[in-house]
């Protein structure tokens, strides 16, 4: 949520280059964008970052920029970042939430500061200005800001005529990239992974002063911290084929990235997989923690691990504190594509305090969740740009199938990537179904056992990408209430991998529903029979068909598929 990008360079750079790097963070929010330099340029606008910004070259060697996902204050130009102090000489961009901003704003207003926006961020600029007015140095101003503020932040600041970028971090992600001739500093490595593979990650309550010749990191008391750069590996899939949306491209990458993961689990990540299985065997209690699609993956993981005789439960991260009992004997298995989801990070903090062990399954290397874990395995889905999780979801589930297999679940999962590839033969049928369902007000998806998490995953995609109200439900629960909503023609998709679901489909058919089946065997209903060889393969195949269906419905409806309204890919607020 919100992406920040800054640069300190030996040579002048094109402002459009800064905007291009910022654009790589647009999946973190796209309500408004802005840029400021140490050379008196400040520009901010509502809407998406333009492909061609027309900002000219400028003379700056230092710049900061921001792409916003609104939290405090509406989507307006005044609320767009950067925010400045009263003099207009200092600019800040921020990802996170300053929880005590109203208190700070009151104090600063009493001292004569004038606020122009409704944001929490603006207090940072005025607070620093106030400290500089008291003859404090920028370092001291940052230290005091960190002591006086509550909440989360990754902040960048620049001042006119000053060649430094100032940065501070608590809980929101911040990473420094080492460039030829300077440094980039950003919310995550995507922003600069086309320019460097060397980076320095910040820890909480640290601040830094960065210019083109070096960087210095300090703790909140101003004590210098030594931190070495690390080399990271990050796969950006090249486009061998033209796709009109990233979502479509990313779904079509599924077989390749699934194969890449399986190979890695047999080679480079073999030891980690065995270690994770060892941790699972030893733990007194195992709890998955995740949100959104990653939670649906964890539900499937629960199913597969139960098949291997392992008792495990899963909990949505934001409810972790109140709905789990955690002690030293507990293993927490966090699942997160970004590794930066604040709800997951908060749950891990609680678990750590209670003495639990932590392992994780992530996509983005060196992410906060990975760094909080004793052991972490990467799903190797590569960069996922569409806000909706597709290939990353499939690879999370693939990894959980492999983990369950390591623990005794018998499935021939090596063939899954090829089986998934063959399912693209159904693409025309999916398009036809999408045309039929495009005007639906509600769609119900029902499953039982293994298909239940798949039904929830498909429903989530129909809501977020196709803007259709959808419910993914346990087939057995229908008759306990929801069946009252079934009318003549209501679409109900049944995921058929067991006989009991057929009775639930008959129940809704008897009440006029338009029943569509996605199955691994012949059924009496219209729909698609997927040629898959195992239950694990059906779970993945039906999910992939569901992802395609939501994509084509959204396309029929002319929606902004890769950037659906109100959403962001990396949810770094509670
Ligand atoms: C759905 C989707 C979200 C994410 C959720 C978790 O398509 O993308 O529901 O799955 O925000 O994000 P991560 O996995 O990064 O923790």
CSV table of N, CA, C and O and ligand atoms in Angstrom, one decimal, residues 291-294 335-339 341 344 387-389 396 457 460-461 464 569 571, ligand 1:
chain,number,residue,atom,x,y,z
A,291,UNK,N,-3.6,-14.4,4.6
A,291,UNK,CA,-4.8,-13.7,4.3
A,291,UNK,C,-5.1,-13.9,2.8
A,291,UNK,O,-4.2,-14.3,2.0
A,292,UNK,N,-6.4,-13.6,2.4
A,292,UNK,CA,-6.8,-13.5,1.0
A,292,UNK,C,-6.5,-14.9,0.3
A,292,UNK,O,-6.8,-15.9,0.8
A,293,UNK,N,-6.0,-14.8,-0.9
A,293,UNK,CA,-5.7,-16.0,-1.7
A,293,UNK,C,-4.7,-16.9,-1.0
A,293,UNK,O,-4.8,-18.1,-1.0
A,294,UNK,N,-3.7,-16.3,-0.3
A,294,UNK,CA,-2.8,-17.1,0.4
A,294,UNK,C,-3.5,-17.9,1.5
A,294,UNK,O,-3.0,-19.0,1.9
A,335,UNK,N,2.2,-17.9,5.1
A,335,UNK,CA,2.1,-18.0,3.7
A,335,UNK,C,1.8,-16.6,3.1
A,335,UNK,O,0.8,-16.0,3.5
A,336,UNK,N,2.7,-16.0,2.3
A,336,UNK,CA,2.5,-14.7,1.8
A,336,UNK,C,3.3,-14.5,0.5
A,336,UNK,O,4.5,-14.8,0.5
A,337,UNK,N,2.6,-14.1,-0.5
A,337,UNK,CA,3.3,-13.8,-1.8
A,337,UNK,C,4.3,-12.7,-1.6
A,337,UNK,O,5.5,-12.8,-1.9
A,338,UNK,N,3.8,-11.5,-1.1
A,338,UNK,CA,4.7,-10.3,-1.0
A,338,UNK,C,5.6,-10.5,0.2
A,338,UNK,O,6.7,-9.9,0.2
A,339,UNK,N,5.2,-11.2,1.2
A,339,UNK,CA,6.0,-11.2,2.4
A,339,UNK,C,6.0,-9.9,3.2
A,339,UNK,O,6.7,-9.7,4.1
A,341,UNK,N,2.7,-8.4,4.0
A,341,UNK,CA,1.3,-8.1,4.5
A,341,UNK,C,1.3,-7.8,6.0
A,341,UNK,O,1.7,-8.7,6.7
A,344,UNK,N,-0.2,-10.3,8.5
A,344,UNK,CA,0.7,-11.5,8.7
A,344,UNK,C,1.9,-11.1,9.6
A,344,UNK,O,2.2,-11.8,10.6
A,387,UNK,N,-2.7,-7.2,-9.8
A,387,UNK,CA,-3.0,-7.2,-8.3
A,387,UNK,C,-3.5,-8.5,-7.8
A,387,UNK,O,-3.2,-9.0,-6.7
A,388,UNK,N,-4.3,-9.2,-8.7
A,388,UNK,CA,-4.8,-10.5,-8.2
A,388,UNK,C,-3.7,-11.6,-8.3
A,388,UNK,O,-2.9,-11.7,-9.2
A,389,UNK,N,-3.7,-12.4,-7.2
A,389,UNK,CA,-2.7,-13.5,-7.2
A,389,UNK,C,-3.2,-14.7,-8.1
A,389,UNK,O,-4.4,-15.1,-7.9
A,396,UNK,N,2.0,-21.6,-4.4
A,396,UNK,CA,1.9,-21.8,-3.0
A,396,UNK,C,1.3,-23.2,-2.7
A,396,UNK,O,1.8,-23.9,-1.9
A,457,UNK,N,-11.5,-19.4,-3.5
A,457,UNK,CA,-10.6,-18.7,-4.3
A,457,UNK,C,-11.2,-18.2,-5.6
A,457,UNK,O,-11.0,-17.0,-6.0
A,460,UNK,N,-13.4,-15.2,-4.7
A,460,UNK,CA,-12.6,-14.0,-4.5
A,460,UNK,C,-12.2,-13.3,-5.8
A,460,UNK,O,-12.3,-12.1,-5.9
A,461,UNK,N,-11.8,-14.1,-6.7
A,461,UNK,CA,-11.4,-13.5,-8.0
A,461,UNK,C,-12.6,-12.9,-8.7
A,461,UNK,O,-12.4,-11.9,-9.4
A,464,UNK,N,-13.1,-9.5,-7.0
A,464,UNK,CA,-12.0,-8.5,-7.1
A,464,UNK,C,-11.7,-8.1,-8.5
A,464,UNK,O,-11.4,-6.9,-8.8
A,569,UNK,N,-1.6,-4.5,-4.3
A,569,UNK,CA,-1.1,-5.9,-4.2
A,569,UNK,C,-0.5,-6.1,-2.9
A,569,UNK,O,-0.6,-7.2,-2.3
A,571,UNK,N,-0.4,-5.3,0.9
A,571,UNK,CA,-1.3,-4.6,1.9
A,571,UNK,C,-0.5,-4.4,3.2
A,571,UNK,O,-0.5,-5.2,4.1
B,1,LIG,C1,-6.3,-12.0,-4.2
B,1,LIG,C2,-5.1,-11.4,-3.7
B,1,LIG,C3,-5.1,-11.0,-2.2
B,1,LIG,C4,-3.7,-11.5,-1.6
B,1,LIG,C5,-3.6,-11.1,-0.2
B,1,LIG,C6,-2.4,-11.7,0.5
B,1,LIG,O1,-6.2,-12.2,-5.6
B,1,LIG,O2,-4.1,-11.1,-4.4
B,1,LIG,O3,-6.1,-11.5,-1.5
B,1,LIG,O4,-3.7,-12.9,-1.7
B,1,LIG,O5,-3.6,-9.7,-0.1
B,1,LIG,O6,-1.2,-11.1,0.0
B,1,LIG,P1,0.1,-11.8,0.3
B,1,LIG,O7,0.1,-13.2,-0.2
B,1,LIG,O8,1.2,-11.0,-0.3
B,1,LIG,O9,0.3,-11.8,1.8
